[in-house]
Tab-separated table of C-alpha atoms in Angstrom:
chain	number	residue	atom	x	y	z
L	1	UNK	CA	4.215	-2.928	7.249
L	2	UNK	CA	3.560	-0.043	10.061
L	3	UNK	CA	-0.319	-0.595	9.760
L	4	UNK	CA	-0.894	-4.359	9.905
L	5	UNK	CA	0.980	-7.263	11.647
L	6	UNK	CA	2.139	-10.309	9.200
L	7	UNK	CA	-0.639	-12.877	10.087
L	8	UNK	CA	-3.193	-9.956	8.665
L	9	UNK	CA	-0.985	-9.455	5.394
L	10	UNK	CA	-0.860	-13.243	4.896
L	11	UNK	CA	-4.449	-13.420	5.356
L	12	UNK	CA	-5.293	-10.831	2.579
L	13	UNK	CA	-2.976	-12.480	0.329
L	14	UNK	CA	-4.720	-15.617	0.776
L	15	UNK	CA	-7.922	-14.391	0.512
L	16	UNK	CA	-6.892	-12.725	-2.834
L	17	UNK	CA	-5.564	-15.903	-4.052
L	18	UNK	CA	-8.313	-18.194	-3.179
L	19	UNK	CA	-11.343	-16.272	-3.311
L	20	UNK	CA	-12.120	-17.570	0.454
L	21	UNK	CA	-13.855	-14.496	2.621
L	22	UNK	CA	-11.285	-13.267	4.707
L	23	UNK	CA	-13.590	-13.571	7.952
L	24	UNK	CA	-13.880	-17.439	7.299
L	25	UNK	CA	-9.631	-17.701	6.777
L	26	UNK	CA	-9.332	-15.859	10.053
L	27	UNK	CA	-11.651	-18.608	11.651
L	28	UNK	CA	-9.437	-21.347	9.847
L	29	UNK	CA	-12.876	-22.355	7.718
L	30	UNK	CA	-11.794	-23.525	4.276
L	31	UNK	CA	-14.598	-25.035	2.387
L	32	UNK	CA	-13.976	-28.488	1.025
L	33	UNK	CA	-14.333	-27.552	-2.507
L	34	UNK	CA	-11.421	-24.649	-2.022
L	35	UNK	CA	-8.981	-26.732	-0.183
L	36	UNK	CA	-6.624	-27.765	-2.929
L	37	UNK	CA	-6.751	-24.228	-4.120
L	38	UNK	CA	-6.312	-22.798	-0.529
L	39	UNK	CA	-2.969	-25.199	-0.119
L	40	UNK	CA	-1.842	-24.274	-3.846
L	41	UNK	CA	-1.754	-20.410	-2.503
L	42	UNK	CA	-0.141	-21.413	0.514
L	43	UNK	CA	2.454	-23.165	-1.363
L	44	UNK	CA	2.560	-20.245	-3.719
L	45	UNK	CA	2.987	-17.599	-1.275
L	46	UNK	CA	6.027	-19.794	0.761
L	47	UNK	CA	7.901	-19.619	-2.447
L	48	UNK	CA	7.546	-15.782	-2.929
L	49	UNK	CA	10.051	-15.111	-0.502
L	50	UNK	CA	8.491	-12.059	1.359
L	51	UNK	CA	10.439	-10.372	4.196
L	52	UNK	CA	7.518	-8.562	6.525
L	53	UNK	CA	8.923	-6.203	9.233
L	54	UNK	CA	5.780	-5.415	11.307
L	55	UNK	CA	7.451	-3.640	14.007
L	56	UNK	CA	4.857	-0.724	14.618
L	57	UNK	CA	7.611	1.941	14.614
L	58	UNK	CA	10.165	2.374	12.014
L	59	UNK	CA	12.665	5.205	11.398
L	60	UNK	CA	13.886	5.963	7.879
L	61	UNK	CA	17.192	5.079	8.962
L	62	UNK	CA	16.675	1.729	10.662
L	63	UNK	CA	14.458	0.968	7.300
L	64	UNK	CA	17.247	1.561	4.787
L	65	UNK	CA	19.699	-0.599	7.135
L	66	UNK	CA	17.180	-3.435	6.939
L	67	UNK	CA	16.660	-3.147	3.310
L	68	UNK	CA	20.143	-3.000	2.291
L	69	UNK	CA	21.115	-5.853	4.396
L	70	UNK	CA	18.234	-7.706	2.947
L	71	UNK	CA	19.506	-6.674	-0.631
L	72	UNK	CA	23.023	-7.622	-0.022
L	73	UNK	CA	21.879	-11.264	1.045
L	74	UNK	CA	19.561	-11.976	-2.051
L	75	UNK	CA	18.310	-9.241	-4.375
L	76	UNK	CA	14.701	-7.625	-3.501
L	77	UNK	CA	12.508	-7.139	-6.378
L	78	UNK	CA	9.874	-4.570	-4.784
L	79	UNK	CA	9.893	-2.506	-1.316
L	80	UNK	CA	6.707	-1.462	0.064
L	81	UNK	CA	6.359	0.808	2.788
L	82	UNK	CA	2.749	0.625	4.564
L	83	UNK	CA	2.484	3.458	5.261
L	84	UNK	CA	4.530	6.451	4.687
L	85	UNK	CA	3.122	8.844	7.181
L	86	UNK	CA	3.794	6.259	10.237
L	87	UNK	CA	7.408	6.545	9.676
L	88	UNK	CA	9.664	8.650	11.715
L	89	UNK	CA	12.492	10.752	11.431
L	90	UNK	CA	13.984	12.542	14.329
L	91	UNK	CA	15.951	15.497	12.613
L	92	UNK	CA	12.890	17.329	11.498
L	93	UNK	CA	11.286	20.135	13.427
L	94	UNK	CA	7.865	20.244	11.718
L	95	UNK	CA	5.527	16.964	10.423
L	96	UNK	CA	5.836	18.286	6.886
L	97	UNK	CA	9.593	18.424	7.074
L	98	UNK	CA	9.557	14.968	8.067
L	99	UNK	CA	7.407	13.621	5.532
L	100	UNK	CA	9.295	15.585	3.162
L	101	UNK	CA	12.658	14.028	4.250
L	102	UNK	CA	11.207	10.621	4.611
L	103	UNK	CA	9.989	10.915	1.177
L	104	UNK	CA	13.363	11.936	-0.201
L	105	UNK	CA	14.858	9.124	1.751
L	106	UNK	CA	12.627	6.544	-0.051
L	107	UNK	CA	13.412	8.175	-3.426
L	108	UNK	CA	17.147	8.133	-2.704
L	109	UNK	CA	16.911	4.297	-1.254
L	110	UNK	CA	14.967	3.231	-4.373
L	111	UNK	CA	17.759	4.918	-6.865
L	112	UNK	CA	20.584	3.482	-4.778
L	113	UNK	CA	19.435	-0.119	-4.624
L	114	UNK	CA	17.636	0.076	-8.238
L	115	UNK	CA	14.623	-1.315	-6.543
L	116	UNK	CA	11.190	0.109	-6.759
L	117	UNK	CA	9.861	1.530	-3.738
L	118	UNK	CA	6.077	1.493	-3.260
L	119	UNK	CA	5.080	3.949	-0.455
L	120	UNK	CA	1.320	3.868	0.496
L	121	UNK	CA	0.295	7.420	1.773
L	122	UNK	CA	-2.792	8.785	3.186
L	123	UNK	CA	-4.946	11.358	2.026
L	124	UNK	CA	-5.981	14.620	3.587
L	125	UNK	CA	-9.293	14.148	5.695
L	126	UNK	CA	-10.935	17.024	3.984
L	127	UNK	CA	-11.522	14.535	0.857
L	128	UNK	CA	-14.281	13.188	3.019
L	129	UNK	CA	-16.195	16.240	2.986
L	130	UNK	CA	-16.550	16.578	-0.736
L	131	UNK	CA	-19.498	14.859	-2.751
L	132	UNK	CA	-19.921	13.673	-6.087
L	133	UNK	CA	-17.133	13.899	-8.814
L	134	UNK	CA	-15.419	16.391	-6.974
L	135	UNK	CA	-14.515	13.704	-4.045
L	136	UNK	CA	-12.019	11.987	-6.720
L	137	UNK	CA	-8.434	12.723	-4.890
L	138	UNK	CA	-6.029	14.931	-6.406
L	139	UNK	CA	-2.215	15.292	-5.941
L	140	UNK	CA	-3.141	18.163	-3.800
L	141	UNK	CA	-4.638	15.917	-1.476
L	142	UNK	CA	-1.613	13.952	-0.317
L	143	UNK	CA	-1.483	14.188	3.209
L	144	UNK	CA	1.296	16.207	4.992
L	145	UNK	CA	3.701	16.985	2.267
L	146	UNK	CA	3.684	18.211	-1.338
L	147	UNK	CA	7.302	16.627	-1.646
L	148	UNK	CA	5.554	13.119	-1.820
L	149	UNK	CA	4.096	14.562	-5.148
L	150	UNK	CA	7.474	15.846	-6.090
L	151	UNK	CA	9.619	12.344	-5.504
L	152	UNK	CA	7.233	9.910	-6.817
L	153	UNK	CA	7.394	8.791	-10.419
L	154	UNK	CA	4.001	7.730	-10.205
L	155	UNK	CA	1.150	8.346	-8.207
L	156	UNK	CA	-1.818	6.293	-8.153
L	157	UNK	CA	-5.122	6.918	-5.854
L	158	UNK	CA	-8.127	4.756	-5.432
L	159	UNK	CA	-11.490	6.087	-5.286
L	160	UNK	CA	-14.405	4.545	-4.296
L	161	UNK	CA	-17.029	6.410	-6.047
L	162	UNK	CA	-20.147	4.320	-4.951
L	163	UNK	CA	-19.372	5.816	-1.713
L	164	UNK	CA	-19.685	9.227	-2.947
L	165	UNK	CA	-22.146	9.274	-6.121
L	166	UNK	CA	-25.497	7.766	-5.983
L	167	UNK	CA	-25.678	6.713	-9.327
L	168	UNK	CA	-22.837	4.176	-9.088
L	169	UNK	CA	-23.153	0.958	-8.444
L	170	UNK	CA	-21.982	-0.358	-5.118
L	171	UNK	CA	-18.378	-1.620	-5.502
L	172	UNK	CA	-17.753	0.634	-8.378
L	173	UNK	CA	-13.942	1.826	-7.824
L	174	UNK	CA	-11.413	3.373	-9.896
L	175	UNK	CA	-7.472	3.352	-10.123
L	176	UNK	CA	-6.491	7.328	-10.823
L	177	UNK	CA	-3.122	7.627	-12.243
L	178	UNK	CA	-2.587	11.365	-11.181
L	179	UNK	CA	1.064	11.408	-12.287
L	180	UNK	CA	3.238	9.149	-14.324
L	181	UNK	CA	6.498	10.467	-14.888
L	182	UNK	CA	7.164	7.718	-17.905
L	183	UNK	CA	3.592	7.236	-19.179
L	184	UNK	CA	0.235	8.505	-19.715
L	185	UNK	CA	-2.063	9.500	-16.846
L	186	UNK	CA	-5.633	8.071	-16.519
L	187	UNK	CA	-8.217	5.914	-14.933
L	188	UNK	CA	-8.844	2.256	-14.750
L	189	UNK	CA	-11.842	0.723	-13.400
L	190	UNK	CA	-10.829	-2.034	-10.977
L	191	UNK	CA	-12.870	-4.792	-9.033
L	192	UNK	CA	-14.018	-4.403	-5.508
L	193	UNK	CA	-14.964	-7.811	-3.657
L	194	UNK	CA	-16.048	-6.685	-0.021
L	195	UNK	CA	-15.682	-10.254	1.385
């Protein structure tokens, strides 16, 4: 995780599993009626064998080395990079070339290990200027490189429609499947819980 530290990620996971607001968990406040649920969630999280590398900066080469070492110790089932544009590579001349090389490197890593790689990526800022239905992100909104679109098997984007369309209820959110190499594209409604 190049975006958040391990504590923040664990708090989010516990919040999701327990329904306890993250602000309460951060203050170590667990309502009495949720304490058993909380303990179950903590134990479940311990059993998942998560490896969180929270160094603020990592190169593609360093990531590959760490992942391959972990995979040799015990096969991994998923690799998550949060987020792709915060990674670095020294051999590139431009940011676009750098992101392209990182994208290709992550694709090669997934294929070499036979493990899916979920790479979070930023969108272009220009999307914030669009209003209404046109604010839904498209593949061309991926920031810094079209290579991400080319390398990905699946591209899914979250769209908080209620922020852009006045006729939608607060919290309305969609998961837009913009590319799916082995299946259909489409839109799914997802629940958003602000707490």
